[in-house]
Coordinates of C-alpha atoms in Angstrom, one line a residue:
M1368 CA -1.0 148.1 34.6
F1369 CA 2.2 149.1 34.4
A1370 CA 5.4 148.0 36.7
I1371 CA 8.8 150.3 37.3
L1372 CA 11.7 148.5 36.7
A1373 CA 15.3 150.0 38.0
S1374 CA 18.7 149.3 36.7
K1375 CA 22.0 149.7 38.5
L1376 CA 24.2 150.2 35.2
K1377 CA 22.2 153.3 34.4
P1378 CA 20.3 156.3 36.4
F1379 CA 17.2 156.4 34.5
Y1380 CA 13.5 154.5 35.1
F1381 CA 11.1 153.2 32.2
F1382 CA 7.3 151.8 32.1
S1383 CA 7.4 148.4 30.9
P1384 CA 3.7 147.5 30.6
C1385 CA 2.3 144.5 32.0
F1386 CA -0.8 142.4 30.8
P1387 CA -3.1 140.0 33.6
L1388 CA -4.4 137.1 32.5
Y1389 CA -7.7 136.0 33.5
V1390 CA -8.5 131.7 33.5
A1391 CA -12.2 130.9 34.1
S1392 CA -12.8 127.2 34.8
L1393 CA -16.1 125.4 32.8
E1394 CA -18.3 123.8 34.0
E1395 CA -20.8 121.8 32.2
P1396 CA -24.1 120.5 32.9
A1397 CA -24.8 117.5 34.9
H1398 CA -27.4 116.1 32.1
K1399 CA -29.6 117.2 29.6
P1400 CA -32.7 120.3 29.3
I1401 CA -35.2 119.0 31.0
L1402 CA -38.4 120.3 27.9
I1403 CA -42.1 120.3 29.6
T1404 CA -45.4 121.1 27.6
D1405 CA -48.6 122.4 28.9
K1406 CA -50.3 119.5 27.3
L1407 CA -49.6 116.7 24.3
K1408 CA -52.3 117.3 22.2
Y1409 CA -53.5 120.6 20.7
L1410 CA -56.2 121.8 18.5
A1411 CA -55.2 123.7 15.2
G1412 CA -55.1 127.6 15.9
E1413 CA -54.7 126.9 19.7
T1414 CA -51.2 128.4 21.6
I1415 CA -48.7 126.0 22.7
R1416 CA -46.5 126.5 25.7
A1417 CA -43.3 125.1 26.0
N1418 CA -40.4 125.2 29.1
C1419 CA -37.1 123.9 28.2
T1420 CA -34.1 124.5 31.6
T1421 CA -30.7 123.8 31.7
P1422 CA -29.4 122.0 34.9
K1423 CA -26.9 124.3 36.6
A1424 CA -23.2 125.3 34.7
F1425 CA -21.0 127.7 34.1
P1426 CA -21.0 130.1 31.9
A1427 CA -25.0 129.3 31.0
P1428 CA -25.6 127.4 27.8
N1429 CA -27.3 128.7 24.8
I1430 CA -31.0 127.9 24.0
T1431 CA -32.3 126.6 20.6
W1432 CA -35.9 126.1 19.7
F1433 CA -36.4 123.6 16.8
I1434 CA -40.1 122.6 15.0
N1435 CA -39.7 119.7 12.6
E1436 CA -35.7 120.4 12.3
Q1437 CA -36.2 123.6 11.5
M1438 CA -35.3 126.4 13.6
V1439 CA -37.2 128.8 15.8
N1440 CA -36.9 132.6 15.9
D1441 CA -37.7 134.7 17.3
T1442 CA -41.0 136.7 15.8
I1443 CA -44.6 138.2 16.8
Y1444 CA -45.6 134.5 15.9
N1445 CA -43.0 132.4 18.0
R1446 CA -42.6 134.5 21.5
I1447 CA -39.2 133.0 22.6
M1448 CA -38.1 134.5 26.8
P1449 CA -35.3 133.1 27.8
T1450 CA -33.9 133.6 31.6
T1451 CA -31.0 133.1 33.1
F1452 CA -30.3 132.7 37.3
R1453 CA -27.0 132.3 39.0
D1454 CA -26.8 130.5 41.8
I1455 CA -25.1 130.8 45.4
D1456 CA -22.6 128.9 43.8
G1457 CA -21.6 130.8 40.7
L1458 CA -23.9 128.6 38.9
E1459 CA -26.1 129.4 36.3
T1460 CA -29.2 128.4 35.2
V1461 CA -31.4 129.1 32.1
N1462 CA -34.8 128.3 31.3
S1463 CA -36.7 129.5 28.1
K1464 CA -40.1 130.1 27.4
L1465 CA -41.6 129.4 24.0
E1466 CA -45.3 130.3 22.6
F1467 CA -46.7 129.9 19.3
S1468 CA -49.7 129.0 17.5
S1469 CA -50.6 125.1 16.0
K1470 CA -51.0 125.1 12.4
P1471 CA -52.2 121.5 10.4
S1472 CA -48.2 121.8 8.0
Y1473 CA -46.7 121.4 11.6
Y1474 CA -47.6 118.3 11.9
K1475 CA -46.5 115.3 9.9
D1476 CA -49.0 112.8 10.0
G1477 CA -50.7 114.1 12.8
K1478 CA -47.8 114.3 14.7
M1479 CA -45.5 117.5 15.9
T1480 CA -41.7 116.9 16.9
L1481 CA -40.5 119.7 19.3
K1482 CA -36.7 120.3 20.2
C1483 CA -34.7 122.6 22.3
V1484 CA -31.0 122.5 22.4
A1485 CA -28.8 123.6 24.6
N1486 CA -25.1 124.2 23.3
Q1487 CA -22.0 125.3 26.0
F1488 CA -19.8 126.9 23.2
G1489 CA -19.7 124.0 21.6
I1490 CA -17.8 122.1 23.9
Y1491 CA -21.3 120.7 26.0
K1492 CA -24.4 120.2 23.1
Q1493 CA -27.2 118.7 24.1
R1494 CA -31.0 118.0 23.2
T1495 CA -34.1 116.7 24.3
E1496 CA -37.4 116.1 21.9
Q1497 CA -40.8 115.9 22.8
K1498 CA -43.8 114.8 20.3
L1499 CA -46.9 116.9 20.1
E1500 CA -50.3 115.7 18.0
D1501 CA -52.8 117.3 16.0
D1502 CA -56.3 117.0 18.2
S1503 CA -58.1 118.7 15.3
P1504 CA -61.1 116.8 13.8
Q1505 CA -61.1 114.4 11.7
L1506 CA -63.3 114.8 8.5
A1507 CA -65.7 111.3 9.0
H1508 CA -66.9 109.6 5.3
V1509 CA -70.0 109.1 6.8
L1510 CA -73.3 108.7 3.8
S1511 CA -76.2 111.1 5.5
P1512 CA -79.9 109.6 5.5
S1513 CA -80.5 111.8 2.1
T1514 CA -77.5 110.1 0.4
T1515 CA -78.6 107.3 1.3
L1516 CA -82.2 107.9 0.3
S1517 CA -81.2 109.1 -3.2
H1518 CA -78.7 105.6 -4.1
R1519 CA -81.4 103.6 -2.7
H1520 CA -83.9 105.8 -5.6
K1521 CA -81.5 106.1 -8.3
F1522 CA -81.4 101.8 -7.7
V1523 CA -84.8 101.4 -8.4
S1524 CA -85.5 103.8 -11.0
S1525 CA -82.5 101.7 -12.5
A1526 CA -84.6 98.7 -12.2
L1527 CA -87.8 99.8 -13.3
V1528 CA -86.4 101.3 -16.1
G1529 CA -84.9 97.6 -16.8
G1530 CA -87.2 95.7 -16.5
L1531 CA -89.5 98.2 -18.7
S1532 CA -87.0 97.9 -21.3
R1533 CA -87.1 94.6 -21.2
L1534 CA -90.9 94.0 -21.7
L1535 CA -90.7 96.5 -24.0
S1536 CA -88.5 94.7 -26.6
T1537 CA -90.6 91.3 -26.0
N1538 CA -94.2 92.6 -26.1
P1539 CA -94.7 96.1 -26.7
V1540 CA -98.7 95.8 -27.3
A1541 CA -99.2 94.7 -24.2
V1542 CA -97.4 98.1 -22.1
F1543 CA -99.7 100.0 -24.5
G1544 CA -102.8 98.6 -23.3
G1545 CA -102.7 97.6 -26.9
D1546 CA -104.9 93.8 -26.2
S1547 CA -107.4 95.7 -23.8
R1548 CA -108.3 98.6 -26.8
Q1549 CA -109.0 95.6 -29.1
K1550 CA -111.3 93.3 -26.6
R1551 CA -113.2 96.4 -26.5
D1552 CA -113.7 97.0 -30.4
M1553 CA -114.4 93.5 -30.2
T1554 CA -117.2 93.7 -27.7
K1555 CA -118.7 96.9 -29.8
K1556 CA -118.8 94.9 -32.2
E1557 CA -120.2 91.1 -30.8
V1558 CA -123.2 93.5 -29.8
K1559 CA -124.2 95.4 -32.7
D1560 CA -124.0 92.1 -34.8
S1561 CA -125.7 90.3 -32.2
P1562 CA -130.0 89.5 -32.9
K1563 CA -132.2 92.2 -31.5
L1564 CA -135.2 90.8 -29.1
V1565 CA -138.7 91.4 -30.7

């Protein structure tokens, strides 16, 4: 844009550049972003789908995702799909979808914190969090029947060994049947020495 200025003192013309100034008004969102997940409990390896939507504003805020305070980047493992909608009044709404796979490392004490942050040039900054739980089956400390029988067998065997040890220390002859052999020898001797009938 150029302006033409005329002077009465000297009959010449010159051009002076003029720069227009545009003023834009800023409209902040009325409340925090809305965070929705398809469910609250996930198995390991299951796909987590989350949706974060900002209220109408101008210009549209930026949405950033966090998992346990770690910022999520758009990769082949974490898909971020933002979409901006313009209303009739000129205000804009941002919708961001996040998809990622549930991993055991994401859960601390069985829980994970998913968060979306809406930022509008540092003037407006709000966040919304959602707690998710690990629904993977946990290993229970249960003894199987074979394990129980094995423990019982060990207990009975220990008891038998202990009893035999005590018996051997007190009367070893009775354990190995020494009395029985002595009785058989004595019986044979008595028969041999007994008088024969004529």
